[in-house]
Coordinates of C-alpha atoms and ligand atoms in Angstrom, one line a residue:
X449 CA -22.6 -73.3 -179.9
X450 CA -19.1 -74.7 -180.5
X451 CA -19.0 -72.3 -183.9
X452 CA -20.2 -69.4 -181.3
X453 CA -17.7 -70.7 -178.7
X454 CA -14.6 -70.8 -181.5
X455 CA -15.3 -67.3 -183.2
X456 CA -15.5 -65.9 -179.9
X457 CA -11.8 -67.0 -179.0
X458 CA -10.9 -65.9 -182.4
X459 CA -12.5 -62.4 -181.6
X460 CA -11.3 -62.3 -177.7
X461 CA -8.0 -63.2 -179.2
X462 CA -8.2 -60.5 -182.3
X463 CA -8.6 -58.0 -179.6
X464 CA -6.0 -55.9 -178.2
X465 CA -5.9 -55.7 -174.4
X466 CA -4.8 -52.1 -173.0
X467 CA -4.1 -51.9 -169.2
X468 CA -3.4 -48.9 -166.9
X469 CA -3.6 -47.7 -163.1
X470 CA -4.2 -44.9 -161.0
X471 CA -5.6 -43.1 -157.9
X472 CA -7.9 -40.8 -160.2
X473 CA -9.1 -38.7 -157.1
X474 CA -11.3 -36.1 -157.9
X475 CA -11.3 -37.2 -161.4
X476 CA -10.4 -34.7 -163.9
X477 CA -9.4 -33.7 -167.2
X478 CA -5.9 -35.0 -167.1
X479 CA -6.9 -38.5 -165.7
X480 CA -9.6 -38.2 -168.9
X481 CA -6.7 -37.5 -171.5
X482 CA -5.1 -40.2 -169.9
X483 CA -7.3 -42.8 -170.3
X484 CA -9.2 -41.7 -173.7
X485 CA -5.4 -42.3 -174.9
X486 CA -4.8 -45.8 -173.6
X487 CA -8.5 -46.5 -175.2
X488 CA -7.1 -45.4 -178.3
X489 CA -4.1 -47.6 -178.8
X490 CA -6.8 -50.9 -178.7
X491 CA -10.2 -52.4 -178.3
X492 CA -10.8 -53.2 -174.4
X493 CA -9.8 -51.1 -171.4
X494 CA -8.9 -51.9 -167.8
X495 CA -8.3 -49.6 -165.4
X496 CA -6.3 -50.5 -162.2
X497 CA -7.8 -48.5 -159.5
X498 CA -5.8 -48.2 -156.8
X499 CA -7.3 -48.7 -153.1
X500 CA -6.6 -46.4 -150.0
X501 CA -4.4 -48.5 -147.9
X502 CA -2.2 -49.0 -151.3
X503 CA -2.3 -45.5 -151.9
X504 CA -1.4 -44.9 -148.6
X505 CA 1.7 -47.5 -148.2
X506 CA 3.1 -46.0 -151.4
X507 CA 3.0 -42.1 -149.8
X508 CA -0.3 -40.9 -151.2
X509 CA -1.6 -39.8 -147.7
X510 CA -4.0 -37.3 -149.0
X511 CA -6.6 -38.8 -151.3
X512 CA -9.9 -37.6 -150.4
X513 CA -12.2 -40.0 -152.4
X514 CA -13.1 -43.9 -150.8
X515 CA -11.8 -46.2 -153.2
X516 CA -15.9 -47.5 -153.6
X517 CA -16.5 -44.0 -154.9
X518 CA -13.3 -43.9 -157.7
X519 CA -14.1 -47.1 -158.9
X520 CA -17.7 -45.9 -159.6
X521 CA -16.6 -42.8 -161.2
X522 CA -14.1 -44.7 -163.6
X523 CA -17.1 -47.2 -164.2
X524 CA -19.6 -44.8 -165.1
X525 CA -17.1 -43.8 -168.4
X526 CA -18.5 -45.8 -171.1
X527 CA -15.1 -46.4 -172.6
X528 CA -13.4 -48.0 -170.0
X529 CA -14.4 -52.0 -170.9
X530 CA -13.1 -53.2 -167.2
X531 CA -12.6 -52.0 -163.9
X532 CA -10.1 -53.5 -161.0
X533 CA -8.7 -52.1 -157.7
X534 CA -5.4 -52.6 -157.4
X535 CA -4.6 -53.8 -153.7
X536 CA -0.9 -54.4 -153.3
X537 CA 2.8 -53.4 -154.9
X538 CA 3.4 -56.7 -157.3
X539 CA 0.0 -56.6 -159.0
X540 CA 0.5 -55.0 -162.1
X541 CA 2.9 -57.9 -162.9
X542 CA 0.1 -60.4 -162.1
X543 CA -2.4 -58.5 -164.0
X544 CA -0.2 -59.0 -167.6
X545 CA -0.9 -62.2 -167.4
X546 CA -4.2 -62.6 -165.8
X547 CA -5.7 -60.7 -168.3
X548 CA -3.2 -61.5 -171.6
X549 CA -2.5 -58.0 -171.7
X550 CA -1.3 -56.2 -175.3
X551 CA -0.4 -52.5 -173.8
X552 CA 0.5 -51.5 -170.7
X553 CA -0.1 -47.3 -170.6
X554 CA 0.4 -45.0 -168.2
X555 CA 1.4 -40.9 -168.0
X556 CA 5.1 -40.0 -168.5
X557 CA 5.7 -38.8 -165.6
X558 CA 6.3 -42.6 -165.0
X559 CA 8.6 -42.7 -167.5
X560 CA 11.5 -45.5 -167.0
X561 CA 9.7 -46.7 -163.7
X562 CA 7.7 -49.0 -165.6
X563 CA 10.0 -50.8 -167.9
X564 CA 10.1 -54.0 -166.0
X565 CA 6.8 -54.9 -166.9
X566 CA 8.2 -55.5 -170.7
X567 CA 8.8 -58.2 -169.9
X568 CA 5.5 -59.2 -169.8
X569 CA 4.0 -57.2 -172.4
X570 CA 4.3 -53.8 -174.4
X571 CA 4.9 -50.5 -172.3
X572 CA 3.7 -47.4 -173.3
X573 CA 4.4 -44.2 -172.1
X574 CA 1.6 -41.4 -172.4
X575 CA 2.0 -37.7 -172.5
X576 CA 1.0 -36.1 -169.4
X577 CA -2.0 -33.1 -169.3
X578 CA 0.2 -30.2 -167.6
X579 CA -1.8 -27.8 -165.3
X580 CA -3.5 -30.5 -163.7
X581 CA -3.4 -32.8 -160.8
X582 CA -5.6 -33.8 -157.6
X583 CA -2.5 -32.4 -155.4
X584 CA -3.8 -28.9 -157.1
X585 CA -7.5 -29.2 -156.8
X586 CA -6.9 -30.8 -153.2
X587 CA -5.2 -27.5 -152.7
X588 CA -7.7 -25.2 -154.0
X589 CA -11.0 -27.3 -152.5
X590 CA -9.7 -27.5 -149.3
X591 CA -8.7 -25.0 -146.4
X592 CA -5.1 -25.2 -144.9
X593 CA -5.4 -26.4 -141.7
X594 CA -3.6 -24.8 -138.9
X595 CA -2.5 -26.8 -135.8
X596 CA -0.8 -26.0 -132.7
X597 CA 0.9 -28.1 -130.6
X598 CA 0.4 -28.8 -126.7
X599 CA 2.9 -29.9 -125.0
X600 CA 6.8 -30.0 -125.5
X601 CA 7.9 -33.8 -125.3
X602 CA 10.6 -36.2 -126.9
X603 CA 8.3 -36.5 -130.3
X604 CA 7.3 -32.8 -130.5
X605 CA 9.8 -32.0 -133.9
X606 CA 8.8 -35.1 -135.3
X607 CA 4.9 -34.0 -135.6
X608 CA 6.1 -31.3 -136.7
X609 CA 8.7 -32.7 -139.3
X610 CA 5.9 -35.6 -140.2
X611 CA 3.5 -32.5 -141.0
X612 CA 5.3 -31.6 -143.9
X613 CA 4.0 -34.8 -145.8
X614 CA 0.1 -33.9 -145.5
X615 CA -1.5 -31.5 -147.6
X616 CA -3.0 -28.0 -146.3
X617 CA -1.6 -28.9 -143.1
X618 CA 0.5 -25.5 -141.2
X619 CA 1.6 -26.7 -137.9
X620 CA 3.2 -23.8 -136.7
X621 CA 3.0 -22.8 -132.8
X622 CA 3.5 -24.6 -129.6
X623 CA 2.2 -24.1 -126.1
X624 CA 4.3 -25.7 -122.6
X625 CA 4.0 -24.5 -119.0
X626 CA 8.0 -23.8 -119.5
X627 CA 8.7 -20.1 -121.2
X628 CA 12.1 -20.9 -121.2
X629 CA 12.1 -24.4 -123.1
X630 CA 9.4 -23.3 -125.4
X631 CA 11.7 -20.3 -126.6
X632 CA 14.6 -22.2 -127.3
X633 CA 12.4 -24.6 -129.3
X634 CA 10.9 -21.9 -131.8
X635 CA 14.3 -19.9 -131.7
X636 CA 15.8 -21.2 -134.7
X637 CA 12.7 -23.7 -135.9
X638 CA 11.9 -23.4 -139.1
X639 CA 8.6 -24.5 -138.4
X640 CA 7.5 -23.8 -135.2
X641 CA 7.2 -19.8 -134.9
X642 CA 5.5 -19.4 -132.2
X643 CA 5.7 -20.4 -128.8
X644 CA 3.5 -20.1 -125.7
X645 CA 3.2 -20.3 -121.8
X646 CA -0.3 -19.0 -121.5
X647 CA -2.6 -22.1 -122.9
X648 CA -5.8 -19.2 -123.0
X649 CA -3.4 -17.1 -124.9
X650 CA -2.9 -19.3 -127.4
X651 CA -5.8 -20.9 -127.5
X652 CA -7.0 -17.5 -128.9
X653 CA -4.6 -17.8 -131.9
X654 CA -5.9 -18.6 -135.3
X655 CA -5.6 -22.4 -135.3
X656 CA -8.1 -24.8 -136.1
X657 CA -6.4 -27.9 -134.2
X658 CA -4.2 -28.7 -131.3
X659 CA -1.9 -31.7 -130.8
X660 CA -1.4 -32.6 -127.0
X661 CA 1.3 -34.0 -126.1
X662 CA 1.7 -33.8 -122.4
X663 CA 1.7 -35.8 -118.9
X664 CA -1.1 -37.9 -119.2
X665 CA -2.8 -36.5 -115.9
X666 CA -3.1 -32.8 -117.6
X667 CA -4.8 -34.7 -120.9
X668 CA -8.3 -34.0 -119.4
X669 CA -8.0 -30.4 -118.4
X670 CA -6.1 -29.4 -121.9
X671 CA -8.8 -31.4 -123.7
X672 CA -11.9 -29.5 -122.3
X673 CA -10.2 -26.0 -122.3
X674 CA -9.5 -26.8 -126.8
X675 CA -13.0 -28.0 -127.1
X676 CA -14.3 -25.2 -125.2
X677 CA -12.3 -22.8 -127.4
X678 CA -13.6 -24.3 -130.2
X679 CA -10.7 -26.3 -131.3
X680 CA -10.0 -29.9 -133.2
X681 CA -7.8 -32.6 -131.0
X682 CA -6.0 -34.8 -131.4
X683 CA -4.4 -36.1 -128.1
X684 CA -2.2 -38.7 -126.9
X685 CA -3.7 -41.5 -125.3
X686 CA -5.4 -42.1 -122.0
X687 CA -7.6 -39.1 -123.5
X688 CA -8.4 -39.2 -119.2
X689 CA -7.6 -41.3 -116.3
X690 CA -11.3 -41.6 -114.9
X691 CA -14.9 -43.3 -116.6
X692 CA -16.5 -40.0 -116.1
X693 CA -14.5 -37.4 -117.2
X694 CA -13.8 -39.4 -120.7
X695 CA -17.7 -39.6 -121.1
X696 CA -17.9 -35.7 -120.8
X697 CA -15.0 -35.1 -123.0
X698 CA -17.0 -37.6 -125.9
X699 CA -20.1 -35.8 -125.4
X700 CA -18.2 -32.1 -125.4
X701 CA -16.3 -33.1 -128.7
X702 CA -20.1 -33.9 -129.7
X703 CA -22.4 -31.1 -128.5
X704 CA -19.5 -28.7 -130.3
X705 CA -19.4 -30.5 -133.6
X706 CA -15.4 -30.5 -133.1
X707 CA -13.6 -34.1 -133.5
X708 CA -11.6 -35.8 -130.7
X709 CA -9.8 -38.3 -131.8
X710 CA -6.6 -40.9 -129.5
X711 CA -2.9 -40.2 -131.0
X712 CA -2.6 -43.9 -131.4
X713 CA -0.9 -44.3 -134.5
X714 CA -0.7 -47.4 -135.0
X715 CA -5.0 -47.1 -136.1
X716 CA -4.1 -45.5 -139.2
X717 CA -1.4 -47.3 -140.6
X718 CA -1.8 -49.1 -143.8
X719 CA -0.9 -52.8 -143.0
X720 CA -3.3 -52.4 -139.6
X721 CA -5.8 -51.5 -141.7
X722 CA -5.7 -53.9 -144.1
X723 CA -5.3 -56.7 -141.7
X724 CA -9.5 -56.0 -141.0
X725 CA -9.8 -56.3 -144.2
X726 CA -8.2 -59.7 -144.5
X727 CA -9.9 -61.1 -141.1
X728 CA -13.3 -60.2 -142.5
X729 CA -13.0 -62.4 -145.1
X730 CA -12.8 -65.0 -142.8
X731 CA -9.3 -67.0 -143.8
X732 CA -8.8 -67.7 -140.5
X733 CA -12.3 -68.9 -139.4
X734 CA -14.0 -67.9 -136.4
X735 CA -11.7 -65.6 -133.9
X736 CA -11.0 -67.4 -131.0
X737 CA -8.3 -65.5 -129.0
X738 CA -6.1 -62.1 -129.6
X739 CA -2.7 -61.5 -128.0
X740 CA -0.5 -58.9 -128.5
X741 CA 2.4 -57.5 -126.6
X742 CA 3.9 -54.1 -125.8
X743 CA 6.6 -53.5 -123.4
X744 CA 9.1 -50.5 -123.1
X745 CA 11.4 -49.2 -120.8
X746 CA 10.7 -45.6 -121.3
X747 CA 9.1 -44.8 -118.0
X748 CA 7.0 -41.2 -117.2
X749 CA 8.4 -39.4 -114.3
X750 CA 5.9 -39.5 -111.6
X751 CA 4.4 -36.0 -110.8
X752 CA 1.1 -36.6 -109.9
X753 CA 0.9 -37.8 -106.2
X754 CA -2.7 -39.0 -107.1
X755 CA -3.6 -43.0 -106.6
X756 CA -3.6 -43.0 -110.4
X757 CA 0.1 -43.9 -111.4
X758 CA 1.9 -43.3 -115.3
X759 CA 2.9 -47.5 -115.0
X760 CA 2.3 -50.0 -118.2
X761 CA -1.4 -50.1 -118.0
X762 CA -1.9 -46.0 -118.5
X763 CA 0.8 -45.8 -120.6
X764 CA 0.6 -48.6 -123.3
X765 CA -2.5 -50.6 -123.0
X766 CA -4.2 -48.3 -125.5
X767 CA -2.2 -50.0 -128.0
X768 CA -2.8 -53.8 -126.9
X769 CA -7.0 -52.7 -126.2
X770 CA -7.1 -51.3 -129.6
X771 CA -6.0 -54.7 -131.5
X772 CA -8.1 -57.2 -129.4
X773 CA -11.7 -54.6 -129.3
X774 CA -11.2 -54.0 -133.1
X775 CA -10.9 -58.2 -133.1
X776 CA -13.2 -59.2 -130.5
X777 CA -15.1 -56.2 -129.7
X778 CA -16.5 -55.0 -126.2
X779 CA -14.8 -57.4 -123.3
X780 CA -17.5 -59.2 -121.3
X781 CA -14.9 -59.3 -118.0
X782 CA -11.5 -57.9 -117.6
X783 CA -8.9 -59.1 -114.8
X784 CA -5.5 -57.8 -114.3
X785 CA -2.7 -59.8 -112.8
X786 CA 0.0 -56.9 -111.8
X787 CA 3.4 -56.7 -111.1
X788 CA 4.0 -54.0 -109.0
X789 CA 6.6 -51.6 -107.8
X790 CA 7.6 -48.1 -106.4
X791 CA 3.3 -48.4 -106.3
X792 CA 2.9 -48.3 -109.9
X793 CA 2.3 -51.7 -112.5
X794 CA 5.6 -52.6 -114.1
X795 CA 3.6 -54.8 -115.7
X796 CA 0.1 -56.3 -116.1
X797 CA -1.4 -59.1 -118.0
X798 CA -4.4 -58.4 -119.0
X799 CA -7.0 -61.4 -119.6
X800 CA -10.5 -59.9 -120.9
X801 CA -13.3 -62.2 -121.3
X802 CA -15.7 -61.7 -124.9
X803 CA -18.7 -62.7 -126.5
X804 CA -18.9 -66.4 -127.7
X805 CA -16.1 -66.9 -125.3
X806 CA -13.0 -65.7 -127.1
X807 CA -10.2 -64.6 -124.9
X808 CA -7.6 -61.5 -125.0
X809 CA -4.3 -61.2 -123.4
X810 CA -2.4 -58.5 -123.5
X811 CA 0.7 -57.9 -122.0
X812 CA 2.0 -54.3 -121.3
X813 CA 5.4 -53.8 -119.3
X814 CA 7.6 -50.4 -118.6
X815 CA 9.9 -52.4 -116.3
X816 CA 11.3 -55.1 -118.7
X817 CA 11.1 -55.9 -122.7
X818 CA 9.6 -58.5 -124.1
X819 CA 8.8 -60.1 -127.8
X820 CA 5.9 -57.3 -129.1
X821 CA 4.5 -59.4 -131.4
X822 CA 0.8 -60.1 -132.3
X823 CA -0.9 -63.4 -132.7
X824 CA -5.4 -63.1 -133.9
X825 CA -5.9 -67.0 -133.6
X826 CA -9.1 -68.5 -135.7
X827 CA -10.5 -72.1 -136.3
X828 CA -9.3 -72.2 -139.7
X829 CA -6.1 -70.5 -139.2
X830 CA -4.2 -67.5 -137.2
X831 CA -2.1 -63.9 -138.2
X832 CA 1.0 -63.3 -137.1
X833 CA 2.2 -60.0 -136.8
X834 CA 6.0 -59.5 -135.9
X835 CA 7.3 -57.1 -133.1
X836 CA 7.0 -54.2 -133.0
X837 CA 3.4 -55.2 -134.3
X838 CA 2.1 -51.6 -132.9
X839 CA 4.3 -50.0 -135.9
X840 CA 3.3 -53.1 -138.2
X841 CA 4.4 -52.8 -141.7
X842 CA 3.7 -56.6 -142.6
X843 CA 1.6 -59.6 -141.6
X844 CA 1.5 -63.4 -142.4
X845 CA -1.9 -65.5 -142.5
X846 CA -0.7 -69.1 -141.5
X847 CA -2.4 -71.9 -141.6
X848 CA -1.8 -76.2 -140.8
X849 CA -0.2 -76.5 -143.7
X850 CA 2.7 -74.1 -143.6
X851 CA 2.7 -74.1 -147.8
X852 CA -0.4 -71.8 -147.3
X853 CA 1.2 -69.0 -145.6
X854 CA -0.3 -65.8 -146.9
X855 CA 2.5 -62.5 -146.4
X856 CA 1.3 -59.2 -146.8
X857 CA 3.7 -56.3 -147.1
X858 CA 2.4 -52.8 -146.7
X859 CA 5.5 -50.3 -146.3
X860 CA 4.7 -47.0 -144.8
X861 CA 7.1 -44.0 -144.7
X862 CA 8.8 -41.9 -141.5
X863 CA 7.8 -42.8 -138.5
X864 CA 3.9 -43.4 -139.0
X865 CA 2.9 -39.9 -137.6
X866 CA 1.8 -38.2 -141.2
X867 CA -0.9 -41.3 -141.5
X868 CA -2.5 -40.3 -138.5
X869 CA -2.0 -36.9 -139.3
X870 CA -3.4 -37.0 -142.4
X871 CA -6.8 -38.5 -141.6
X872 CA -7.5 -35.7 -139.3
X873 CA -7.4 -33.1 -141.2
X874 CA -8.8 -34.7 -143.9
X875 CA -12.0 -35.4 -141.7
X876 CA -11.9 -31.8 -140.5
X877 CA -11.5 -30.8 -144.0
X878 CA -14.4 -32.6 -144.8
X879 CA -16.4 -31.7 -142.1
X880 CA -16.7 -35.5 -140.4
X881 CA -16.2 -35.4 -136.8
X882 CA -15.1 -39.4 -136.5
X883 CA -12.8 -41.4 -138.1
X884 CA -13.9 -44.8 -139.1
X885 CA -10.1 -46.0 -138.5
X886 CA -10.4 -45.1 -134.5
X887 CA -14.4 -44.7 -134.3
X888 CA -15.8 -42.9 -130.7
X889 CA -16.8 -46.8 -129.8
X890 CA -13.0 -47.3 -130.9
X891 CA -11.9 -44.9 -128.5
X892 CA -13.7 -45.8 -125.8
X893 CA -12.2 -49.3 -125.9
X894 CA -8.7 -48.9 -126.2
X895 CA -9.5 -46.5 -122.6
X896 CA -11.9 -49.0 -121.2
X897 CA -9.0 -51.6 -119.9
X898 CA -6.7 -48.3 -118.2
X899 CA -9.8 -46.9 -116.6
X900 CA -11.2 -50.4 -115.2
X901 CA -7.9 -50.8 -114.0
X902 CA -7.2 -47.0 -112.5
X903 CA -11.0 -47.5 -111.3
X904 CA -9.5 -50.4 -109.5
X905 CA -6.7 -48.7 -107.3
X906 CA -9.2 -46.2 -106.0
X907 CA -9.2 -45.9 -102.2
X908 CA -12.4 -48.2 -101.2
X909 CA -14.5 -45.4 -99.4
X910 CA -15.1 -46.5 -95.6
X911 CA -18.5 -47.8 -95.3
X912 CA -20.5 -45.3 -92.5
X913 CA -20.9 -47.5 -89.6
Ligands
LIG1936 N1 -2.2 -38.1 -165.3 C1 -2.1 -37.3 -166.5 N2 -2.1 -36.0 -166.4 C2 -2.3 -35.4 -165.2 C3 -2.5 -36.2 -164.0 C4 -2.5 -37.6 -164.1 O1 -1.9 -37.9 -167.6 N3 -2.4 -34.0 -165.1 C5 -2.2 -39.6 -165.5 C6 -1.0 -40.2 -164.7 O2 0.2 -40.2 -165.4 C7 -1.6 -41.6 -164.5 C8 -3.1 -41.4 -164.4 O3 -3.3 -40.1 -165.0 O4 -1.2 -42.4 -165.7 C9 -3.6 -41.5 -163.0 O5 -2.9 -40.5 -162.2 P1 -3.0 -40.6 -160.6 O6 -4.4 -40.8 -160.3 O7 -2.2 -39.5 -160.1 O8 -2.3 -42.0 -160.3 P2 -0.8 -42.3 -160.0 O9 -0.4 -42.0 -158.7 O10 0.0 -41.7 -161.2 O11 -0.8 -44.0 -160.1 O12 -0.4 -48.0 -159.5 C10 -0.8 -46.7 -159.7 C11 0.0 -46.1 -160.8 O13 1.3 -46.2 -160.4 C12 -0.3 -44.6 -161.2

């Protein structure tokens, strides 16, 4: 055994380790070149693969492939001796020394960026297969997918801007009730071209998609109307102000086979992603409360004369319900403690009530700010997310022992829209019609708490004497 044990070392140690990393979506003959060369300059073979919320944090919106199904497809190459995913920015460093690595390969088109890492071991840079890339067969597989957008509002350009970074994406006409606005915005935009004050007009344009943007009491009605027509959507959240009316709009988006999906951006972030990742491990033990904060002192001007009001609960609880359902799932109880003015909530905390007890308090506020940070506590430990934890870009896992602390760093580019904008395409392109980042059940939640609570101000109806 010890002879077996020694000439093993001797052989492990005779053998020279070659390392590289990559997306490798949609696999092709590039990617192949690429690694039949790194093969070639030694004995064993590991591949980095890279996995989507990585991808994503570094600006590769647009992979189409689950990183379970590229790992498989770089497994099932018999010359590749080792397969790992690579999960965050610093790993490749790690990796030279984890696995006593000889080379370190990768295309040319890398060239320079690399060089850090000889410090570790030997760098090589590989020629590059021109002609080639998944950006190109992304391209040519998928349709471009035209959108128009609803609404004229403070973040209008920046969709349109933030559109720029997703592939087969054309975002190029608006609709708004006011001619006048809507034709000085597509006057000189470079983007937007076309401009509407009939919705059924433009409804009948050549676009796949709309983007609603509007007052949140018009959501409903501009919903049903883009379903109806056939259309995509992606609207800002509430998706409606009333229990019913959001049931029919889920089962319209349904019965047409067309996806509805809540603007909240903050679900398709990579660092709010891979926070679920991390809780389901369990580091922090059992779940036992959520709170999150979200104030701002933008505040919606008041058109609708209706009991509903545009206050903190309509406009920013979708953000606080979407942390603590995704946490603690389905509330059992929900009770609101107001603060009221001008007959609209200022503020509310927001206490719900879930299985095995655990607790949620979210605090939403257009009258005042506050600290917006996040705080999942667990029996073993708790995450804190810093303000403004809706537009998270890292997150700590703390423990006792404050030696422990875990940080977790996942940069993402412009303002957050082209995350969110990516995945919906890319589930129209491939023909999904829900996310699993913002599910329908996901959807429902982050409304549940507004419509309880606009359920709540309805005039009691006399009882008949
Ligand atoms: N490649 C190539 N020829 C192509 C396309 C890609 O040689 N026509 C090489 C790239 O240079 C890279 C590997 O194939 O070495 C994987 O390419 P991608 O999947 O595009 O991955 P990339 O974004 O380059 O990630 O940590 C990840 C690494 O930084 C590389």
């Amino acid at each position: 055994m010890l002879f077996f044990l020694i000439s093993k070392g001797i052989e492990m140690k005779n053998k020279k380790t070659v390392i590289t990393y990559g997306t490798y979506d949609m696999l092709h003959v590039g990617h192949m070149n690429l690694l039949k060369r790194a093969k070639a300059l030694g004995d064993y073979l590991i591949v980095g693969v890279t996995d989507e919320n990585y991808d994503r944090s570094r600006g590769k919106l647009n992979v189409v492939e689950s990183t379970k199904k590229r790992v498989k497809a770089i497994e099932a190459l018999d010359f590749v001796d080792k397969v790992i995913v690579e999960t965050h920015k610093n790993q490749k460093a790690e990796d030279m020394v984890k696995y006593d690595v000889d080379i370190f390969a990768i295309g040319d088109d890398w060239k320079g960026y690399f060089d850090y890492l000889n410090e570790y071991t030997h760098v090589e840079y590989l020629p590059r297969t021109e002609g080639i890339s998944s950006t190109k067969l992304r391209k040519e597989n998928f349709d471009t997918i035209k959108m128009g957008l609803v609404g004229l509002g403070k973040d209008t350009q920046a969709f349109a801007d933030e559109s720029q970074f997703v592939s087969n994406v054309k975002v190029n006409r608006i609709y708004a009730k006011d001619f006048l606005a809507v034709k000085s915005f597509t006057k000189d935009n470079e983007l937007i071209k076309y401009g509407h004050d009939n919705y059924d007009e433009f409804l009948d344009t050549p676009i796949d998609a709309v983007y609603i943007d509007t007052q949140l009491s018009e959501h409903y009605i501009y919903i049903k109307k883009a379903l109806l027509a056939g259309k995509h959507v992606l609207c800002e959240n509430p998706i409606a102000l009333e229990k019913d009316e959001l049931k029919e709009l889920l089962s319209l988006a349904k019965k047409e086979k067309k996806l509805l999906l809540s603007a909240v951006k903050t679900a398709f972030l990579p660092a709010f992603n891979q926070l679920f990742k991390e809780l389901d491990t369990g580091v922090i033990g059992d779940v036992k409360e959520v709170r999150a904060t979200r104030t701002s002192l933008y505040k919606e001007k008041h058109y609708s004369d209706s009991f509903i009001k545009q206050g903190a609960t309509n406009i920013l609880s979708s953000y606080t319900s979407l942390l603590v359902n995704k946490v603690l799932g389905k509330p059992k109880s929900i009770t609101f403690f107001p603060q009221e003015e001008d007959g609209y909530d200022i503020n509310n905390l927001i206490v719900t009530k879930h299985k095995n007890g655990a607790l949620g308090i979210a605090n939403v506020a257009v009258g005042m700010k506050s600290e917006g940070d996040a705080v999942i506590s667990g029996t073993k430990g708790y995450i804190y997310i810093p303000a403004p934890w809706w537009l998270t870009k890292k997150f700590e896992v703390r423990f006792e022992d404050t030696h422990k602390t875990l940080v977790f760093n996942y940069e993402f580019e412009g303002c957050g829209l082209r995350y969110m904008i990516a995945e919906f395409t890319s589930l129209i392109q491939r023909g999904k019609n829900k996310s699993k980042m913002l599910t329908p059940s996901d959807i429902v939640g982050i409304n549940r708490v507004l419509l309880e609570y606009n359920d709540s101000k309805k005039p009691k109806k006399k009882k008949e004497k």
